[in-house]
């Protein structure tokens, strides 16, 4: 199977050249990536995906491409191969590509470099994670690569050692203090800090709480930043307490969870806030599995005077809370089966399915049959 996919990538069947559209090459590369967790030939050359990793890497500069799609697909496939099978030489060249150096005489744009970083971090080690900090500190780092670095920090938070998480939190704090950042970058920095703090707390550690200002920083930004950043900070608070159970764990961690939940409730109840911010606070309270929020969420879901989007997010928040509460089920069933905006009905049905309620089946089938967008 892999051999046939490589032929498609190369535009050859046996000795014959064939015309393969770039999109077909792209899907062939992604298919190889998805096969990365399947057994390889046991011989020394192919074992653990070593040969396949090298073959994918070689094709990055060999396969003709006018757009970035094929290189991105090849890098994605490489990142899905077994880490043990990716040679150190390939990793070194990946790092060079991320830093903007030419690869065998070819230059690649920031979007390709961002996917190279994602692949490198997926292969996973503290050395790769250390590169993320350097990319964030360097002002010349393109925004696409910066965004990939921030997302990778959030994704890797649970795999980091305590000292790594503390270093990451401090780095994110410094980055948040910088002015004139793009909106998406600033928002993702908040989310990454929430993920790193949450991973530390879930591990039973208070190092980040004790050694940084993350506790105050996220709460303050959720309440007082410009409205277009408040939602990001609210979601970050939810991420920070997502894996903490109410009433369980060390007192310091419980105190932080309770404080974060109170801040989120306050934001959600504040009618002077933008609806998008209140919706983000609702989702964050869902992440926190805040049972007292079930009744206000159910009320919002039922309220036809609220926007369909806001009601839909309240429905998803009920699903995130995760309790099969009669008030929640009744509100969701009513909206999912009644006439109304398709997006709202779809989200209510989705929430019911997450909660394991059979009443969601018919609305979901109807949504598929009618071709409505979710």
XYZ file of N, CA and C in Angstrom, residues 151-307:
471
model
N 0.619 27.098 19.585
C -0.273 25.938 19.585
C 0.473 24.693 20.056
N 1.724 24.554 19.640
C 2.517 23.392 20.038
C 2.797 23.397 21.543
N 3.035 24.562 22.123
C 3.252 24.644 23.572
C 2.012 24.143 24.307
N 0.835 24.602 23.868
C -0.412 24.149 24.497
C -0.586 22.643 24.336
N -0.294 22.133 23.145
C -0.470 20.711 22.865
C 0.486 19.835 23.675
N 1.683 20.354 23.928
C 2.710 19.567 24.608
C 2.690 19.723 26.128
N 1.813 20.559 26.656
C 1.851 20.896 28.083
C 1.800 19.662 28.985
N 0.936 18.708 28.673
C 0.803 17.524 29.522
C 2.034 16.626 29.459
N 2.823 16.725 28.393
C 4.010 15.878 28.239
C 5.245 16.509 28.864
N 5.146 17.763 29.247
C 6.296 18.462 29.802
C 6.553 18.059 31.250
N 7.826 18.100 31.640
C 8.172 17.970 33.047
C 7.791 19.269 33.758
N 7.714 19.223 35.078
C 7.298 20.401 35.856
C 8.173 21.605 35.557
N 9.473 21.396 35.472
C 10.381 22.515 35.222
C 10.173 23.089 33.822
N 9.831 22.239 32.854
C 9.535 22.718 31.500
C 8.268 23.568 31.491
N 7.243 23.104 32.208
C 5.994 23.865 32.248
C 6.196 25.227 32.896
N 7.004 25.273 33.943
C 7.270 26.549 34.605
C 7.986 27.501 33.658
N 8.973 26.989 32.935
C 9.690 27.824 31.961
C 8.742 28.304 30.866
N 7.846 27.415 30.411
C 6.892 27.793 29.371
C 5.938 28.874 29.876
N 5.455 28.737 31.111
C 4.539 29.728 31.672
C 5.201 31.098 31.767
N 6.446 31.126 32.211
C 7.163 32.403 32.310
C 7.362 33.023 30.928
N 7.677 32.195 29.966
C 7.867 32.678 28.603
C 6.571 33.247 28.040
N 5.453 32.569 28.286
C 4.160 33.048 27.801
C 3.756 34.341 28.493
N 4.074 34.461 29.772
C 3.824 35.722 30.486
C 4.555 36.876 29.828
N 5.823 36.650 29.517
C 6.613 37.719 28.885
C 6.039 38.067 27.517
N 5.636 37.032 26.784
C 5.076 37.280 25.453
C 3.769 38.065 25.540
N 2.950 37.779 26.548
C 1.684 38.499 26.718
C 1.901 39.965 27.064
N 3.047 40.262 27.650
C 3.337 41.651 28.039
C 3.754 42.513 26.856
N 4.075 41.885 25.725
C 4.510 42.640 24.551
C 3.335 43.357 23.905
N 3.581 44.525 23.405
C 2.542 45.313 22.758
C 2.486 45.011 21.255
N 1.422 45.473 20.626
C 1.257 45.445 19.169
C 1.348 44.032 18.579
N 0.705 43.083 19.259
C 0.651 41.737 18.715
C -0.618 41.564 17.889
N -0.552 40.684 16.917
C -1.748 40.371 16.149
C -2.791 39.747 17.073
N -4.064 39.970 16.739
C -5.152 39.510 17.594
C -5.072 38.007 17.851
N -4.899 37.211 16.796
C -4.874 35.762 16.969
C -3.702 35.332 17.832
N -2.548 35.962 17.642
C -1.377 35.632 18.457
C -1.656 35.927 19.927
N -2.182 37.108 20.213
C -2.482 37.481 21.591
C -3.501 36.532 22.206
N -4.534 36.188 21.437
C -5.549 35.276 21.953
C -4.997 33.900 22.245
N -4.187 33.377 21.330
C -3.622 32.039 21.524
C -2.623 31.997 22.665
N -1.930 33.105 22.914
C -1.024 33.157 24.064
C -1.799 32.956 25.361
N -2.971 33.581 25.465
C -3.818 33.369 26.636
C -4.199 31.898 26.774
N -4.662 31.304 25.681
C -5.094 29.908 25.725
C -3.940 28.974 26.088
N -2.764 29.238 25.532
C -1.607 28.387 25.831
C -1.227 28.475 27.306
N -1.281 29.686 27.864
C -0.971 29.834 29.287
C -1.983 29.062 30.127
N -3.257 29.117 29.739
C -4.260 28.341 30.454
C -4.000 26.850 30.376
N -3.609 26.361 29.211
C -3.324 24.930 29.051
C -2.112 24.502 29.880
N -1.068 25.326 29.877
C 0.147 24.990 30.638
C -0.154 24.998 32.139
N -0.864 26.035 32.599
C -1.241 26.096 34.011
C -2.137 24.920 34.367
N -3.110 24.604 33.505
C -4.008 23.492 33.774
C -3.285 22.160 33.867
N -2.306 21.934 32.988
C -1.536 20.687 33.036
C -0.747 20.584 34.334
N -0.220 21.709 34.796
C 0.541 21.717 36.046
C -0.372 21.406 37.232
N -1.534 22.057 37.276
C -2.467 21.821 38.377
C -2.991 20.388 38.368
N -3.295 19.867 37.179
C -3.805 18.499 37.077
C -2.775 17.481 37.552
N -1.493 17.836 37.440
C -0.423 16.957 37.919
C -0.201 17.094 39.419
N -1.009 17.942 40.077
C -0.882 18.138 41.514
C 0.191 19.124 41.910
N 0.709 19.888 40.932
C 1.791 20.841 41.188
C 1.232 22.261 41.334
N 1.865 23.039 42.198
C 1.513 24.463 42.329
C 2.706 25.347 41.964
N 3.662 24.786 41.239
C 4.870 25.550 40.899
C 4.539 26.812 40.120
N 3.650 26.689 39.125
C 3.319 27.861 38.307
C 2.528 28.871 39.126
N 1.582 28.395 39.956
C 0.842 29.317 40.822
C 1.774 30.051 41.782
N 2.756 29.326 42.317
C 3.654 29.899 43.329
C 4.714 30.810 42.724
N 5.099 30.558 41.465
C 6.289 31.224 40.911
C 5.997 32.208 39.789
N 4.735 32.354 39.385
C 4.389 33.283 38.304
C 3.153 34.095 38.708
N 2.768 34.984 37.830
C 1.554 35.773 38.049
C 0.393 35.280 37.197
N 0.499 34.027 36.746
C -0.528 33.483 35.859
C -1.907 33.520 36.499
N -1.975 33.263 37.819
C -3.266 33.234 38.519
C -4.012 34.551 38.342
N -3.318 35.657 38.591
C -3.957 36.970 38.461
C -4.068 37.396 37.002
N -3.086 37.033 36.208
C -3.020 37.516 34.833
C -4.245 37.094 34.023
N -4.587 35.822 34.059
C -5.705 35.342 33.255
C -7.028 35.920 33.752
N -7.221 35.972 35.076
C -8.463 36.527 35.618
C -8.602 37.995 35.250
N -7.515 38.733 35.359
C -7.558 40.170 35.040
C -7.838 40.404 33.563
N -7.216 39.606 32.712
C -7.426 39.777 31.276
C -8.846 39.374 30.881
N -9.396 38.368 31.548
C -10.755 37.947 31.230
C -11.776 39.031 31.590
N -11.469 39.821 32.612
C -12.421 40.833 33.062
C -12.194 42.206 32.449
N -10.944 42.541 32.141
C -10.649 43.945 31.838
C -9.974 44.211 30.505
N -9.626 43.178 29.747
C -9.004 43.415 28.454
C -10.042 43.909 27.454
N -9.610 44.431 26.288
C -10.581 44.739 25.238
C -11.464 43.521 24.962
N -12.728 43.752 24.615
C -13.694 42.657 24.530
C -13.238 41.539 23.603
N -12.492 41.889 22.531
C -12.097 40.862 21.571
C -10.991 39.954 22.107
N -10.426 40.276 23.279
C -9.459 39.382 23.932
C -10.028 38.736 25.189
N -11.098 39.312 25.735
C -11.669 38.764 26.957
C -12.135 37.324 26.764
N -12.703 37.027 25.607
C -13.180 35.670 25.359
C -12.054 34.650 25.385
N -10.923 35.002 24.783
C -9.762 34.103 24.814
C -9.322 33.842 26.255
N -9.249 34.918 27.061
C -8.797 34.774 28.447
C -9.799 33.963 29.268
N -11.109 34.146 28.996
C -12.116 33.357 29.700
C -11.958 31.874 29.377
N -11.769 31.562 28.102
C -11.549 30.162 27.719
C -10.270 29.614 28.350
N -9.253 30.466 28.476
C -8.016 30.034 29.122
C -8.245 29.680 30.582
N -9.075 30.462 31.275
C -9.422 30.128 32.664
C -10.118 28.772 32.725
N -11.033 28.538 31.781
C -11.697 27.244 31.739
C -10.725 26.104 31.490
N -9.769 26.326 30.586
C -8.758 25.297 30.305
C -7.906 25.012 31.533
N -7.624 26.047 32.315
C -6.768 25.886 33.496
C -7.411 24.995 34.556
N -8.739 24.999 34.641
C -9.406 24.214 35.694
C -10.175 23.026 35.125
N -10.002 22.755 33.833
C -10.785 21.730 33.149
C -10.646 20.354 33.789
N -9.472 20.017 34.243
C -9.230 18.671 34.772
C -9.190 18.628 36.292
N -9.765 19.640 36.928
C -9.800 19.693 38.386
C -11.217 19.413 38.868
N -11.343 18.489 39.813
C -12.664 18.162 40.358
C -12.980 19.069 41.535
N -14.220 19.500 41.622
C -14.661 20.356 42.714
C -14.520 19.615 44.041
N -13.763 20.225 44.967
C -13.614 19.648 46.302
C -12.509 18.622 46.432
N -11.770 18.359 45.346
C -10.694 17.362 45.399
C -9.339 18.034 45.200
N -8.295 17.443 45.774
C -6.952 17.960 45.564
C -6.508 18.916 46.657
N -5.253 19.377 46.579
C -4.690 20.275 47.587
C -5.508 21.561 47.720
N -5.478 22.152 48.900
C -6.279 23.345 49.190
C -5.930 24.506 48.262
N -4.636 24.686 47.968
C -4.224 25.789 47.097
C -4.842 25.653 45.712
N -4.864 24.433 45.190
C -5.429 24.193 43.867
C -6.936 24.395 43.886
N -7.594 23.932 44.951
C -9.039 24.132 45.059
C -9.389 25.619 45.173
N -8.577 26.355 45.901
C -8.812 27.795 46.024
C -8.740 28.456 44.645
N -7.762 28.053 43.846
C -7.644 28.639 42.516
C -8.846 28.261 41.654
N -9.244 26.990 41.701
C -10.396 26.566 40.905
C -11.638 27.378 41.276
N -11.865 27.517 42.570
C -13.059 28.250 43.006
C -13.006 29.706 42.572
N -11.825 30.299 42.635
C -11.705 31.696 42.226
C -11.954 31.843 40.727
N -11.389 30.932 39.936
C -11.571 30.995 38.482
C -13.042 30.846 38.120
N -13.739 29.924 38.777
C -15.158 29.706 38.494
C -15.971 30.938 38.854
N -15.661 31.569 39.979
C -16.387 32.780 40.376
C -16.189 33.903 39.357
N -14.964 34.048 38.853
C -14.697 35.070 37.831
C -15.512 34.787 36.576
N -15.555 33.532 36.176
C -16.293 33.153 34.965
C -17.796 33.354 35.138
N -18.314 33.004 36.317
C -19.743 33.249 36.569
C -20.060 34.734 36.484
N -19.179 35.542 37.051
C -19.386 37.000 37.038
C -19.422 37.525 35.604
N -18.498 37.064 34.776
C -18.457 37.500 33.377
C -19.724 37.058 32.650
N -20.111 35.812 32.866
C -21.285 35.288 32.171
C -22.561 36.021 32.571
N -22.636 36.466 33.804
C -23.847 37.140 34.284
C -23.874 38.631 33.957
N -22.759 39.171 33.489
C -22.646 40.614 33.243
C -23.276 40.978 31.897
N -24.439 41.596 31.941
C -25.156 41.934 30.716
C -24.509 43.074 29.941
N -23.533 43.746 30.527
C -22.833 44.805 29.799
C -21.737 44.235 28.901
N -21.398 42.960 29.089
C -20.364 42.325 28.273
C -20.912 41.981 26.888
N -20.016 41.960 25.913
C -20.395 41.501 24.584
C -20.874 40.047 24.654
N -21.841 39.724 23.808
C -22.398 38.378 23.825
C -21.340 37.313 23.548
N -20.380 37.621 22.673
C -19.309 36.664 22.378
C -18.489 36.350 23.627
N -18.257 37.372 24.465
C -17.484 37.172 25.690
C -18.276 36.303 26.661
N -19.565 36.581 26.786
C -20.398 35.789 27.692
C -20.522 34.339 27.200
N -20.565 34.156 25.888
C -20.604 32.802 25.341
C -19.315 32.052 25.659
N -18.181 32.745 25.550
C -16.896 32.126 25.893
C -16.856 31.747 27.366
N -17.389 32.621 28.229
C -17.441 32.311 29.657
C -18.324 31.095 29.921
N -19.426 30.972 29.166
C -20.302 29.803 29.311
C -19.554 28.520 28.964
N -18.833 28.536 27.844
C -18.053 27.351 27.465
C -16.995 27.038 28.513
N -16.359 28.083 29.046
C -15.335 27.879 30.071
C -15.930 27.258 31.328
N -17.126 27.702 31.726
C -17.803 27.094 32.873
C -18.174 25.646 32.564
N -18.477 25.365 31.306
C -18.694 23.975 30.910
C -17.434 23.152 31.082
N -16.294 23.712 30.640
C -15.008 23.027 30.847
C -14.790 22.720 32.329
N -15.174 23.680 33.190
C -14.972 23.535 34.631
C -15.994 22.606 35.273
N -16.977 22.116 34.472
C -18.045 21.251 34.963
C -18.744 21.881 36.174
N -19.141 23.144 35.989
C -19.747 23.918 37.069
C -21.244 23.623 37.150
N -21.649 22.786 38.083
C -23.038 22.349 38.182
C -24.020 23.490 38.453
N -23.672 24.508 39.275
C -24.629 25.600 39.488
C -24.966 26.383 38.213
N -24.176 26.220 37.160
C -24.439 26.949 35.917
C -25.456 26.236 35.029
N -25.860 25.018 35.399
C -26.777 24.262 34.555
C -28.087 25.012 34.359
N -28.674 25.516 35.444
C -29.979 26.181 35.324
C -29.918 27.434 34.462
N -28.935 28.369 34.676
C -28.886 29.533 33.774
C -28.617 29.166 32.325
N -27.812 28.137 32.079
C -27.570 27.706 30.695
C -28.861 27.178 30.068
N -29.604 26.370 30.819
C -30.855 25.829 30.292
C -31.846 26.949 29.990
N -31.857 27.971 30.837
C -32.744 29.118 30.611
C -32.377 29.843 29.323
N -31.080 30.012 29.078
C -30.618 30.689 27.857
C -30.989 29.871 26.625
N -30.792 28.565 26.695
C -31.120 27.699 25.553
C -32.583 27.868 25.161
N -33.467 28.022 26.138
C -34.902 28.140 25.871
C -35.318 29.532 25.406
N -34.494 30.535 25.660
C -34.905 31.929 25.485
C -34.846 32.358 24.010
N -36.002 32.557 23.358
C -35.993 32.934 21.937
C -35.522 34.360 21.700
N -35.387 35.136 22.760
C -34.929 36.523 22.613
C -33.403 36.628 22.557
N -32.737 35.544 22.826
C -31.282 35.506 22.696
C -30.918 35.063 21.279
N -29.702 35.412 20.854
C -29.283 35.024 19.505
C -29.113 33.512 19.416
